[in-house]
Tab-separated table of N, CA and C in Angstrom:
chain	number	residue	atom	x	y	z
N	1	UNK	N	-12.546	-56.905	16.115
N	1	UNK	CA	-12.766	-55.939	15.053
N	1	UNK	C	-12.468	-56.584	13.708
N	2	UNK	N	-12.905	-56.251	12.773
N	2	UNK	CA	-13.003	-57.094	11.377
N	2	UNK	C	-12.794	-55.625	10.198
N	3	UNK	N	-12.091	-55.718	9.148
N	3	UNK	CA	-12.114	-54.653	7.985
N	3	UNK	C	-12.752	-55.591	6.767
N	4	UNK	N	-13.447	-55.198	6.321
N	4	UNK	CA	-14.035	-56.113	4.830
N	4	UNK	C	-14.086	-55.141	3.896
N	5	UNK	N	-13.150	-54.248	3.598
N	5	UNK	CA	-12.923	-53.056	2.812
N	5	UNK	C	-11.800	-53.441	2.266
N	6	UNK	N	-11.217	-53.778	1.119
N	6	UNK	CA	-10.186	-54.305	0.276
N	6	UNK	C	-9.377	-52.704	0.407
N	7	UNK	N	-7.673	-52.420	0.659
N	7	UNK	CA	-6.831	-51.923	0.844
N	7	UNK	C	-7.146	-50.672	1.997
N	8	UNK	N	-7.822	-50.568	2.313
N	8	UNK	CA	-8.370	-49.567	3.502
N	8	UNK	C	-7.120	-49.135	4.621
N	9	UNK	N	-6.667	-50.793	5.198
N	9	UNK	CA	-5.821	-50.377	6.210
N	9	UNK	C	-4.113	-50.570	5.250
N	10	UNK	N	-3.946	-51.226	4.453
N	10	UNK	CA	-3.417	-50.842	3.614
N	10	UNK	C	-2.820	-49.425	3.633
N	11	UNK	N	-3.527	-48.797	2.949
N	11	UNK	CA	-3.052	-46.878	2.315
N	11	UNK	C	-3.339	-46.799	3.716
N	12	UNK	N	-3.923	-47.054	5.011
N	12	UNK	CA	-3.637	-46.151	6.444
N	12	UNK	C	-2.500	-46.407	6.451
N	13	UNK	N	-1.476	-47.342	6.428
N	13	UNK	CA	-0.071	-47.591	7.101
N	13	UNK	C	0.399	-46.954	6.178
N	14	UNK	N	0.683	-46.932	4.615
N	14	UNK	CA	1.222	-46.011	3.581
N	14	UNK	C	1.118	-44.880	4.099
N	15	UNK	N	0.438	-44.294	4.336
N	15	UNK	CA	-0.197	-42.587	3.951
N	15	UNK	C	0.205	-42.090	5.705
N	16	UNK	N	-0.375	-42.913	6.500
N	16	UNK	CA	-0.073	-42.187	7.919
N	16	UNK	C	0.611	-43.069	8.861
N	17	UNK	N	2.297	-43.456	8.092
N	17	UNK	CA	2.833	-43.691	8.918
N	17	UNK	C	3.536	-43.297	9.972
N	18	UNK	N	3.109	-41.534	9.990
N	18	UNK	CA	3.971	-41.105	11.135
N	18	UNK	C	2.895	-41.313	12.624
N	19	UNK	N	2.215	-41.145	12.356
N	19	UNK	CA	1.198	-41.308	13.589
N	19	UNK	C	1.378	-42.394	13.783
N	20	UNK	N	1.347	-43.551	12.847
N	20	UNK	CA	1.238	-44.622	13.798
N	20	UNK	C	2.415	-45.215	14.171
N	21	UNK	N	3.494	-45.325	13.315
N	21	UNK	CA	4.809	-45.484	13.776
N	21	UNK	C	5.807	-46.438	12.367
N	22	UNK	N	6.805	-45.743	12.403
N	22	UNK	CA	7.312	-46.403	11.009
N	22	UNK	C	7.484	-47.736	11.407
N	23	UNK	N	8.153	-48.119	12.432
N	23	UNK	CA	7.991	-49.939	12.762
N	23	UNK	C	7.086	-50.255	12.744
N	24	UNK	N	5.573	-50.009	12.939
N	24	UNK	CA	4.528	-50.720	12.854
N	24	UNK	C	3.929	-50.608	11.622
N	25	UNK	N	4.356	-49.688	10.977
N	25	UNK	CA	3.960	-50.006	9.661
N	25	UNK	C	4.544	-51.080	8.892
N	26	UNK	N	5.329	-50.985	9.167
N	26	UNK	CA	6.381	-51.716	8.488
N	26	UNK	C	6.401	-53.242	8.887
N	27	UNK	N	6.188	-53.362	10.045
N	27	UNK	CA	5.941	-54.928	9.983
N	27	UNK	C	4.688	-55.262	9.573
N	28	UNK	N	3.449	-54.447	9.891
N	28	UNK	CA	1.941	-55.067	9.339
N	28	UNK	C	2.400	-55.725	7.720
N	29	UNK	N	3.099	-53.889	7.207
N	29	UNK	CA	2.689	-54.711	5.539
N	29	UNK	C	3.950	-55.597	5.196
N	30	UNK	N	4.894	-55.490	5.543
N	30	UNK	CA	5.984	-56.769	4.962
N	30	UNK	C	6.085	-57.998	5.478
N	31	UNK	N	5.899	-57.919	7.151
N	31	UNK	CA	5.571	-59.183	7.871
N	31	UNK	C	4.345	-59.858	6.924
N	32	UNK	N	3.231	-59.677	6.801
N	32	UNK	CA	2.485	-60.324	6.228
N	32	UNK	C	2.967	-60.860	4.356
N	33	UNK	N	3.991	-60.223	3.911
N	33	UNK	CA	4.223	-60.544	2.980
N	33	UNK	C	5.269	-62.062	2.891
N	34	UNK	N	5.958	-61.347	4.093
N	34	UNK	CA	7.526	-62.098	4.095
N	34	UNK	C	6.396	-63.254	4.696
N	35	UNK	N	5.923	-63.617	5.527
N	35	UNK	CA	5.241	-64.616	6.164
N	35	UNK	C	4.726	-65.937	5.425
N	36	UNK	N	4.562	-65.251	4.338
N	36	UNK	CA	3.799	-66.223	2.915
N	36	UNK	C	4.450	-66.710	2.336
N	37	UNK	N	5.821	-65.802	1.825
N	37	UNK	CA	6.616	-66.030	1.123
N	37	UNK	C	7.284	-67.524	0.892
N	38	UNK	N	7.750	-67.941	2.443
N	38	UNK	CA	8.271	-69.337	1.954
N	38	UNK	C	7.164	-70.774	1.739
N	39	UNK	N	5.998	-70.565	2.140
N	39	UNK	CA	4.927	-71.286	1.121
N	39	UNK	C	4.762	-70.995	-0.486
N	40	UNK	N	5.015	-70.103	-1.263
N	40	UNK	CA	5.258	-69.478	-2.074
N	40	UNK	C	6.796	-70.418	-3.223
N	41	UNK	N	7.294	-70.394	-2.090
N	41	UNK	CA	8.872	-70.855	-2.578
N	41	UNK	C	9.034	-72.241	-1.951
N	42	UNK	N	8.198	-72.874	-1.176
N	42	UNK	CA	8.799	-74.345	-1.493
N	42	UNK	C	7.237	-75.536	-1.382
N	43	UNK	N	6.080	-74.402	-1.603
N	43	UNK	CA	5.225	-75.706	-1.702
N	43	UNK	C	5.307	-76.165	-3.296
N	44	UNK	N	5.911	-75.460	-4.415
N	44	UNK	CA	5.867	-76.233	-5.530
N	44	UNK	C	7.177	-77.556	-5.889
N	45	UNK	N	7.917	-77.445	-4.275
N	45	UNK	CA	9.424	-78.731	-4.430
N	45	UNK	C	8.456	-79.837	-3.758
N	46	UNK	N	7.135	-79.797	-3.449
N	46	UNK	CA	6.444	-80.802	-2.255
N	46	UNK	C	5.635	-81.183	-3.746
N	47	UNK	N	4.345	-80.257	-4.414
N	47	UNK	CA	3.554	-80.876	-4.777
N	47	UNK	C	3.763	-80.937	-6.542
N	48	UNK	N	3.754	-81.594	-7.098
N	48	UNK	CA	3.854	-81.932	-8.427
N	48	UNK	C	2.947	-80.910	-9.003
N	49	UNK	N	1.612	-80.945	-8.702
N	49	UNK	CA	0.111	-80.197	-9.104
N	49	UNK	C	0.463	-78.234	-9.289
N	50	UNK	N	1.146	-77.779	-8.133
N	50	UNK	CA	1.859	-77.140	-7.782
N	50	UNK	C	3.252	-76.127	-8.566
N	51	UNK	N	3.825	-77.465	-8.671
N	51	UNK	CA	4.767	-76.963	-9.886
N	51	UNK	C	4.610	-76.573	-10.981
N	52	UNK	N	3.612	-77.659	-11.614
N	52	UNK	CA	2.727	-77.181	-12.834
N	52	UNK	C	2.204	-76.281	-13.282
N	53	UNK	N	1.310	-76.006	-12.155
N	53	UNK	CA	0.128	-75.061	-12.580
N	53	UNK	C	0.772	-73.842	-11.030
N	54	UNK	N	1.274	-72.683	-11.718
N	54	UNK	CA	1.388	-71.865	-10.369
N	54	UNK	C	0.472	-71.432	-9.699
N	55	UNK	N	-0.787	-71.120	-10.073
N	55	UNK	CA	-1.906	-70.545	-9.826
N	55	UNK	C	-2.292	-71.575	-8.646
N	56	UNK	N	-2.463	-73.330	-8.532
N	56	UNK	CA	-2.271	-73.839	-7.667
N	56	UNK	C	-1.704	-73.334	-6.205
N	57	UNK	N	-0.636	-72.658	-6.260
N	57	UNK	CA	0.306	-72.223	-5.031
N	57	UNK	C	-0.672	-71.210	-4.578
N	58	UNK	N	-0.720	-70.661	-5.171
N	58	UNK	CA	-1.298	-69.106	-5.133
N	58	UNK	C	-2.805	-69.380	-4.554
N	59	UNK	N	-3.418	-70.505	-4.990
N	59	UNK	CA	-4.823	-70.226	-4.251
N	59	UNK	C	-4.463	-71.053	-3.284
N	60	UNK	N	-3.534	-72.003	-2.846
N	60	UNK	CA	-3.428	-72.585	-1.043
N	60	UNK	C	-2.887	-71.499	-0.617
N	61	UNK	N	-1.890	-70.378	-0.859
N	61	UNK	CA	-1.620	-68.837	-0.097
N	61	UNK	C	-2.940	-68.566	0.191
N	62	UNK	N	-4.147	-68.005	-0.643
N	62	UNK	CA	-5.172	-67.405	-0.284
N	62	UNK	C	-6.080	-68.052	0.686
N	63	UNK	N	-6.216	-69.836	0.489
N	63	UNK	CA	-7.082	-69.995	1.271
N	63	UNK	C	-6.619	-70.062	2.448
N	64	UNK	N	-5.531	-70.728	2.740
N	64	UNK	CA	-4.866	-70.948	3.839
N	64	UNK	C	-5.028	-69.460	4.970
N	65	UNK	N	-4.422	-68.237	4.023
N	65	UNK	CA	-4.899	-66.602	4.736
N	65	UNK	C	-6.098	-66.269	5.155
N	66	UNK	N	-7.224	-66.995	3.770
N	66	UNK	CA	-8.641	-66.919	4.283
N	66	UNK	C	-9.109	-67.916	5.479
N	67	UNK	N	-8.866	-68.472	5.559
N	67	UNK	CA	-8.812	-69.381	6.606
N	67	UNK	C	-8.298	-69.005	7.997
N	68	UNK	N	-7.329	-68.637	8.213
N	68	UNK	CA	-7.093	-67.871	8.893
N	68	UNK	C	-7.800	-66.728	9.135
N	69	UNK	N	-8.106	-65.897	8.549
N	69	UNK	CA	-8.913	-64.363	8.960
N	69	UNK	C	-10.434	-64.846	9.365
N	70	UNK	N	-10.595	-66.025	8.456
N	70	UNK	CA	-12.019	-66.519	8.995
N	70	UNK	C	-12.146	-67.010	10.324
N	71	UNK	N	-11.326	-67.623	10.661
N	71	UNK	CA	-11.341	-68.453	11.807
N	71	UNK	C	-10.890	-67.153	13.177
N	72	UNK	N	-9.793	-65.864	12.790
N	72	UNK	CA	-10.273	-65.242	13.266
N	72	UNK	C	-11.486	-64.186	13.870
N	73	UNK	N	-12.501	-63.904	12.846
N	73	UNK	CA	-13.759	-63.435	12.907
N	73	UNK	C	-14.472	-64.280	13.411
N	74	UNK	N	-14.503	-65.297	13.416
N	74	UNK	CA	-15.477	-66.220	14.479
N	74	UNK	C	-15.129	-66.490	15.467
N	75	UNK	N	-13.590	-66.519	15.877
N	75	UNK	CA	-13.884	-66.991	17.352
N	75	UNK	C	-13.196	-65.364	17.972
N	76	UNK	N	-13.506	-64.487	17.318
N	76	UNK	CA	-12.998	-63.003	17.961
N	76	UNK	C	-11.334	-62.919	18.797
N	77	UNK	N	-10.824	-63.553	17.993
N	77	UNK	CA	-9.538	-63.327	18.271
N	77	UNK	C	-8.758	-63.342	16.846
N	78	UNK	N	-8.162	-61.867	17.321
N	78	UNK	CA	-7.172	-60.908	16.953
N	78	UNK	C	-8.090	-60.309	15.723
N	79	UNK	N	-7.613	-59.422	15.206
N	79	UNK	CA	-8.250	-58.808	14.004
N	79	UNK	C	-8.559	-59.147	12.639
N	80	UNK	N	-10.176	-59.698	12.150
N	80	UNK	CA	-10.387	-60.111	11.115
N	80	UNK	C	-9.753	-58.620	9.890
N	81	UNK	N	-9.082	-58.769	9.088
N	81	UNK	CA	-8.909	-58.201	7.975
N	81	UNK	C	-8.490	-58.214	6.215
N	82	UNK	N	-9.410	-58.033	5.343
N	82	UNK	CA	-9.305	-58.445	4.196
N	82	UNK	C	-7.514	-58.054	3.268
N	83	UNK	N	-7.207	-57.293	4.179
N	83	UNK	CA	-5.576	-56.467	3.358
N	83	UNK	C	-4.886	-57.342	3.871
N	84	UNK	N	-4.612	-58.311	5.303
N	84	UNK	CA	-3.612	-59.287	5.428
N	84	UNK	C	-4.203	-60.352	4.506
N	85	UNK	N	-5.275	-61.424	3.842
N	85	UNK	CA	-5.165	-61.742	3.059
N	85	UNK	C	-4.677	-61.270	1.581
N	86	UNK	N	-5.286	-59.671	1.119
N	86	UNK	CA	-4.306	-59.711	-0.224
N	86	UNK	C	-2.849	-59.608	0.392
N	87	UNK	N	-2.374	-58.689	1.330
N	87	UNK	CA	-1.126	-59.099	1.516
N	87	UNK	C	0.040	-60.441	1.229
N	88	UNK	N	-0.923	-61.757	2.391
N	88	UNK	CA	-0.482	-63.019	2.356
N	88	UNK	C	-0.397	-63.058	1.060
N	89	UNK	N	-1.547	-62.971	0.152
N	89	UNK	CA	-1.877	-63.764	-1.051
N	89	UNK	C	-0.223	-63.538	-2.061
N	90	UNK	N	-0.394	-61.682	-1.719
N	90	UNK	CA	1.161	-61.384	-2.402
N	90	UNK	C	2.596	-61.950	-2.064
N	91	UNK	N	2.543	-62.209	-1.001
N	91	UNK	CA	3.412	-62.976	-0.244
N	91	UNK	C	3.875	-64.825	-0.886
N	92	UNK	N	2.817	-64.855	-1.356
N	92	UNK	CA	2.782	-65.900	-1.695
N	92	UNK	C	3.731	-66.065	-3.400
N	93	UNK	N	2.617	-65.190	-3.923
N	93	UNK	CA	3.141	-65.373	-5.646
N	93	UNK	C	4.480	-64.469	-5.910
N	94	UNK	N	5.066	-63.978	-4.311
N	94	UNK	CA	6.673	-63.452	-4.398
N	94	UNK	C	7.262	-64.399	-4.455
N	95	UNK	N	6.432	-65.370	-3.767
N	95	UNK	CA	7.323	-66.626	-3.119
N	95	UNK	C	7.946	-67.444	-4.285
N	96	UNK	N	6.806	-67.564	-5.295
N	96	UNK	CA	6.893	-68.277	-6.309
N	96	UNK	C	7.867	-68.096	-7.670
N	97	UNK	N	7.660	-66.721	-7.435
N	97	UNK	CA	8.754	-65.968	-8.295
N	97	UNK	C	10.285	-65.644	-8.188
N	98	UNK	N	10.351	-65.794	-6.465
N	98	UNK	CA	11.941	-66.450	-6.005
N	98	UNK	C	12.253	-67.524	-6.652
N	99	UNK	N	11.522	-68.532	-6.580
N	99	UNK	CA	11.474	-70.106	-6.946
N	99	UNK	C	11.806	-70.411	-8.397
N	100	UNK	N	11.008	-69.767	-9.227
N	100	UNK	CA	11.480	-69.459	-10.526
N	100	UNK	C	12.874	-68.986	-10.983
N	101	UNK	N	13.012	-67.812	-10.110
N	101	UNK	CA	14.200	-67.177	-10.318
N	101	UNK	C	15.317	-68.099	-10.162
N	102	UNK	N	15.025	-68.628	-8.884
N	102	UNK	CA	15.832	-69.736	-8.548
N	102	UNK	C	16.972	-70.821	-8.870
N	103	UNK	N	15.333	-71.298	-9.735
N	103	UNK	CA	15.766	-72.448	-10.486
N	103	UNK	C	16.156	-71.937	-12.093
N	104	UNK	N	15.800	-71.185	-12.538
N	104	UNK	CA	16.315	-70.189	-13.759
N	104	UNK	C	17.868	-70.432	-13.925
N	105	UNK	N	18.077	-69.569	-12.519
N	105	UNK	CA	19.578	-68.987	-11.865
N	105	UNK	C	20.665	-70.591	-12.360
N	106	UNK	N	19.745	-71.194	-11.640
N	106	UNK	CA	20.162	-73.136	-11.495
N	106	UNK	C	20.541	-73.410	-12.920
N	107	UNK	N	19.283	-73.224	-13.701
N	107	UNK	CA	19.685	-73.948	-15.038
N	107	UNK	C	20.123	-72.950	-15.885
N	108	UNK	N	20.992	-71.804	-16.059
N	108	UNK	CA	21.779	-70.688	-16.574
N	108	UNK	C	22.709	-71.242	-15.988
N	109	UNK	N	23.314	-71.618	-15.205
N	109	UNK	CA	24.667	-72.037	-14.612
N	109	UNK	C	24.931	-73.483	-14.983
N	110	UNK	N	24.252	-74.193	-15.368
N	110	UNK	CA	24.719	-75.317	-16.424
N	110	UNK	C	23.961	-76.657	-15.206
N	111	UNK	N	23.759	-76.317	-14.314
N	111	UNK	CA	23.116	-77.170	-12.728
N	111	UNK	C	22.562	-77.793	-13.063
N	112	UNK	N	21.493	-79.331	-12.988
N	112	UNK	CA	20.670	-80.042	-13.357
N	112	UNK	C	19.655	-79.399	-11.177
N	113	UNK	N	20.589	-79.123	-10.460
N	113	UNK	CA	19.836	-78.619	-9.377
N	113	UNK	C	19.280	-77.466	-9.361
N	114	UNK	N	18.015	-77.336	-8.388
N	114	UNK	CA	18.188	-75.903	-8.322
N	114	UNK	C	18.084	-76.073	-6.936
N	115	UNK	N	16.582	-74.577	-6.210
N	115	UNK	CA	17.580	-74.397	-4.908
N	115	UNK	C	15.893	-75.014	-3.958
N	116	UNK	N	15.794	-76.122	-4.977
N	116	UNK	CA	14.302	-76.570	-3.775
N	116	UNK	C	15.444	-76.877	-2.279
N	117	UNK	N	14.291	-77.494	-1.613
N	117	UNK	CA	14.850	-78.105	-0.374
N	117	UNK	C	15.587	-79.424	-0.617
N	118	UNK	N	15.514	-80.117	-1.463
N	118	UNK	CA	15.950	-80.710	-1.769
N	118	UNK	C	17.629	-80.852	-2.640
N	119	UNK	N	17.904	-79.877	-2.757
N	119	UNK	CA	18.987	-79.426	-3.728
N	119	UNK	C	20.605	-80.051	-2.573
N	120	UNK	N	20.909	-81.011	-3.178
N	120	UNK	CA	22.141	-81.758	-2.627
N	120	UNK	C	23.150	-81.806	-4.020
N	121	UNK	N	23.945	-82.010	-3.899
N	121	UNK	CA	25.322	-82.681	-4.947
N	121	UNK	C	25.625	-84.037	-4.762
N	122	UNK	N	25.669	-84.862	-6.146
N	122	UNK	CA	26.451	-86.488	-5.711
N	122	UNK	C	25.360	-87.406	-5.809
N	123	UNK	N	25.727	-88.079	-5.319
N	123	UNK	CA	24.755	-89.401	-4.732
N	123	UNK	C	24.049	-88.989	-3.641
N	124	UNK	N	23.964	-88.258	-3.143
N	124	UNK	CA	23.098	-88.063	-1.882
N	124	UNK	C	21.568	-87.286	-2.574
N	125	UNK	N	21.619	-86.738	-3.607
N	125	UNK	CA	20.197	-86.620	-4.242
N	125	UNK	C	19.422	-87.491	-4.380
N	126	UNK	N	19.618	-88.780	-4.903
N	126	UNK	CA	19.522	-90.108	-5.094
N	126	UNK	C	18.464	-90.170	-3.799
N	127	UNK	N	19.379	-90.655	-2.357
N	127	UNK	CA	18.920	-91.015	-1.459
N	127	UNK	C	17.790	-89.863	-0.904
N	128	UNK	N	18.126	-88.361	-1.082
N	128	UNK	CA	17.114	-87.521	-0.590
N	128	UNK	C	16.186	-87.638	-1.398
N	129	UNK	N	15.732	-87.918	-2.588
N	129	UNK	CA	14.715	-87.956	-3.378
N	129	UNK	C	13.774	-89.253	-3.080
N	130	UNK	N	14.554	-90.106	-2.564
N	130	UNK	CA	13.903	-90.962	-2.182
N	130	UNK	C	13.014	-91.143	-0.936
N	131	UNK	N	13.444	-90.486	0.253
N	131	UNK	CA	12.991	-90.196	1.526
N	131	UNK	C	11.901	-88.854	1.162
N	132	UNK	N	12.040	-87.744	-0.036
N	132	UNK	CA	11.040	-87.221	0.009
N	132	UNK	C	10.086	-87.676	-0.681
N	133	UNK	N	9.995	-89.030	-1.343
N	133	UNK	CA	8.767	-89.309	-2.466
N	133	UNK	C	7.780	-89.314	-1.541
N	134	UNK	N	8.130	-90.285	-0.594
N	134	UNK	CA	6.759	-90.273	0.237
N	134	UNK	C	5.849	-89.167	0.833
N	135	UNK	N	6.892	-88.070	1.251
N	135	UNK	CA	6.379	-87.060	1.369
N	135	UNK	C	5.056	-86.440	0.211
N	136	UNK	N	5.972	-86.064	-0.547
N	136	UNK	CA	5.932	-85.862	-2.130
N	136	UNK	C	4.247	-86.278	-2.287
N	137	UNK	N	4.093	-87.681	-2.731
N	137	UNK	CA	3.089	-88.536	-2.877
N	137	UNK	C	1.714	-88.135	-2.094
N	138	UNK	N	2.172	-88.104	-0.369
N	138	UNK	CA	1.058	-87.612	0.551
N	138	UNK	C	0.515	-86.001	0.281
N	139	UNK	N	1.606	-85.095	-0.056
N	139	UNK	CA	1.004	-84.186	0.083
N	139	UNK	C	0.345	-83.666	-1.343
N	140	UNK	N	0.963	-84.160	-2.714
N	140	UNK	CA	0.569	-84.038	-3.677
N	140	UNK	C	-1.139	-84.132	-3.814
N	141	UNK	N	-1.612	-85.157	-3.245
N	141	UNK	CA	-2.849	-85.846	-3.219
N	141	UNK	C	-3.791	-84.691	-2.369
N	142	UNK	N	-3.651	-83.959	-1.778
N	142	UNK	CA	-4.445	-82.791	-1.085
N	142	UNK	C	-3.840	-81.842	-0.505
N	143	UNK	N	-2.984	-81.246	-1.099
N	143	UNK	CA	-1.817	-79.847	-0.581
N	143	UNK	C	-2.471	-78.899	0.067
N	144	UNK	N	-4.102	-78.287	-0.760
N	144	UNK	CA	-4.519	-77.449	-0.164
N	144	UNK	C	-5.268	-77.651	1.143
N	145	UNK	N	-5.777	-78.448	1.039
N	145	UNK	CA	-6.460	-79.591	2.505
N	145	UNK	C	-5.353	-79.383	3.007
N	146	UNK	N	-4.049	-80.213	3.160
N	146	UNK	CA	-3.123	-80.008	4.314
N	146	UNK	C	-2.833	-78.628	4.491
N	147	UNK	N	-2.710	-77.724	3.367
N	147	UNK	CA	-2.461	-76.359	4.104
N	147	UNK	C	-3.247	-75.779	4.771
N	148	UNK	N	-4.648	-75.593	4.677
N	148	UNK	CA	-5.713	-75.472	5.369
N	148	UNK	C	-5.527	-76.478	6.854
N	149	UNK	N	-5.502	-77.676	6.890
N	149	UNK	CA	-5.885	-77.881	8.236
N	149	UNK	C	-4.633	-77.945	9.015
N	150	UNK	N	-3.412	-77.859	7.952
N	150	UNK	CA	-2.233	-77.864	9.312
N	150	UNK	C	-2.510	-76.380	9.817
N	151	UNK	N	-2.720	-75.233	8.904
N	151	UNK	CA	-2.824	-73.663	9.616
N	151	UNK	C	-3.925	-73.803	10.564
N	152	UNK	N	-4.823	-74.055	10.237
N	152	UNK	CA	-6.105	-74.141	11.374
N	152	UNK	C	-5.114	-74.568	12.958
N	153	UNK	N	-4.726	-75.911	12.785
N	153	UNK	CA	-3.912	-76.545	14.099
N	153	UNK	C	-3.299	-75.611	14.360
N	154	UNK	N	-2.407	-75.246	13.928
N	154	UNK	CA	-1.550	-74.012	14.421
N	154	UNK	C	-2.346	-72.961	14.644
N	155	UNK	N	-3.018	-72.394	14.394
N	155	UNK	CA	-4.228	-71.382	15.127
N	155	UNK	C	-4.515	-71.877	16.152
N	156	UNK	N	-5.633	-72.924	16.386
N	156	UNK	CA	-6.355	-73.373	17.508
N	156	UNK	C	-4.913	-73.863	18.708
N	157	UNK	N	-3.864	-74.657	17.961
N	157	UNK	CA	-2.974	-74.480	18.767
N	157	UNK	C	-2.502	-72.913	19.352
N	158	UNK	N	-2.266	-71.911	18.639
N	158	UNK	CA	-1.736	-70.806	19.734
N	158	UNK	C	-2.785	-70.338	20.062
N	159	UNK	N	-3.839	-70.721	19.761
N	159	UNK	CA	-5.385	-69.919	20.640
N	159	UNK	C	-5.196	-70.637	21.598
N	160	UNK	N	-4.634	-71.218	22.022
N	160	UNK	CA	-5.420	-72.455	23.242
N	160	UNK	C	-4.169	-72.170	24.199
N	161	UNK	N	-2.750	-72.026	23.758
N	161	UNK	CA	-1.625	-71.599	24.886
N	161	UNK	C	-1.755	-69.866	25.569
N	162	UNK	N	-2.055	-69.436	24.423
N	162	UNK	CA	-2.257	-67.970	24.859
N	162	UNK	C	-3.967	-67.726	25.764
């Protein structure tokens, strides 16, 4: 089954959550939010491009979701729907706005850190910054490509165990 109606099932879980059940409402629309969220909040400590420009983050959330819903509608597994992408998508630019907050929080407190993944004290920043350049470097160069085809793997991977 597929929805291509922008907020449709949306306002169903709002409006009639007693029929269908307050836990299931409740995970459709926040699970899909919370789900995004930490792409949101730490793909801009990976990609330079990213950090910069937020809007960057925000369209690997969308495609990565579109990608997903697409790949569900074609191979008919689980439910194509346009509201878990805006969902994800929101999920995403929450994510980003933790991240901000974050590092805000970081540099109001006098910190030269904030709270990427990377966030150590001492000399050991030194050495972690160094073990993530490479990272850093690879994924900078095509973030949204890797987010796209690592989610795909992980799809076709749990399509293929289940």
């Amino acid at each position: 089954s597929y929805n291509l109606y922008p907020f449709r099932e949306i306002k169903r879980y709002i409006f009639h959550w007693k029929q269908i059940g307050l836990l299931s409402s409740f995970l459709n629309l926040f699970g899909n939010i919370i789900g995004f969220a930490p792409l949101g909040f730490l793909l801009p400590s990976f990609s330079g491009r990213c950090r910069k420009y937020w809007y960057n983050t925000v369209m690997a959330g969308y495609l990565l979701s579109f990608g997903v819903e697409l790949v569900q509608l074609l191979l008919r597994a689980g439910s194509c729907d346009i509201d878990d992408v805006i969902l994800n998508t929101t999920g995403t630019l929450l994510g980003i706005v933790a991240s901000v907050w974050c590092k805000e929080k970081g540099r109001r407190e006098g910190r030269k850190e904030n709270c990427s993944p990377d966030f150590t004290i001492g000399r050991k920043t030194l050495e972690k910054e160094k073990r993530y350049s490479y990272i850093r470097k690879k994924l900078a160069r095509g973030t949204v490509g890797a987010c796209i085809l690592s989610g795909l793997a992980l799809l076709l991977f749990l399509f293929c165990i289940s």
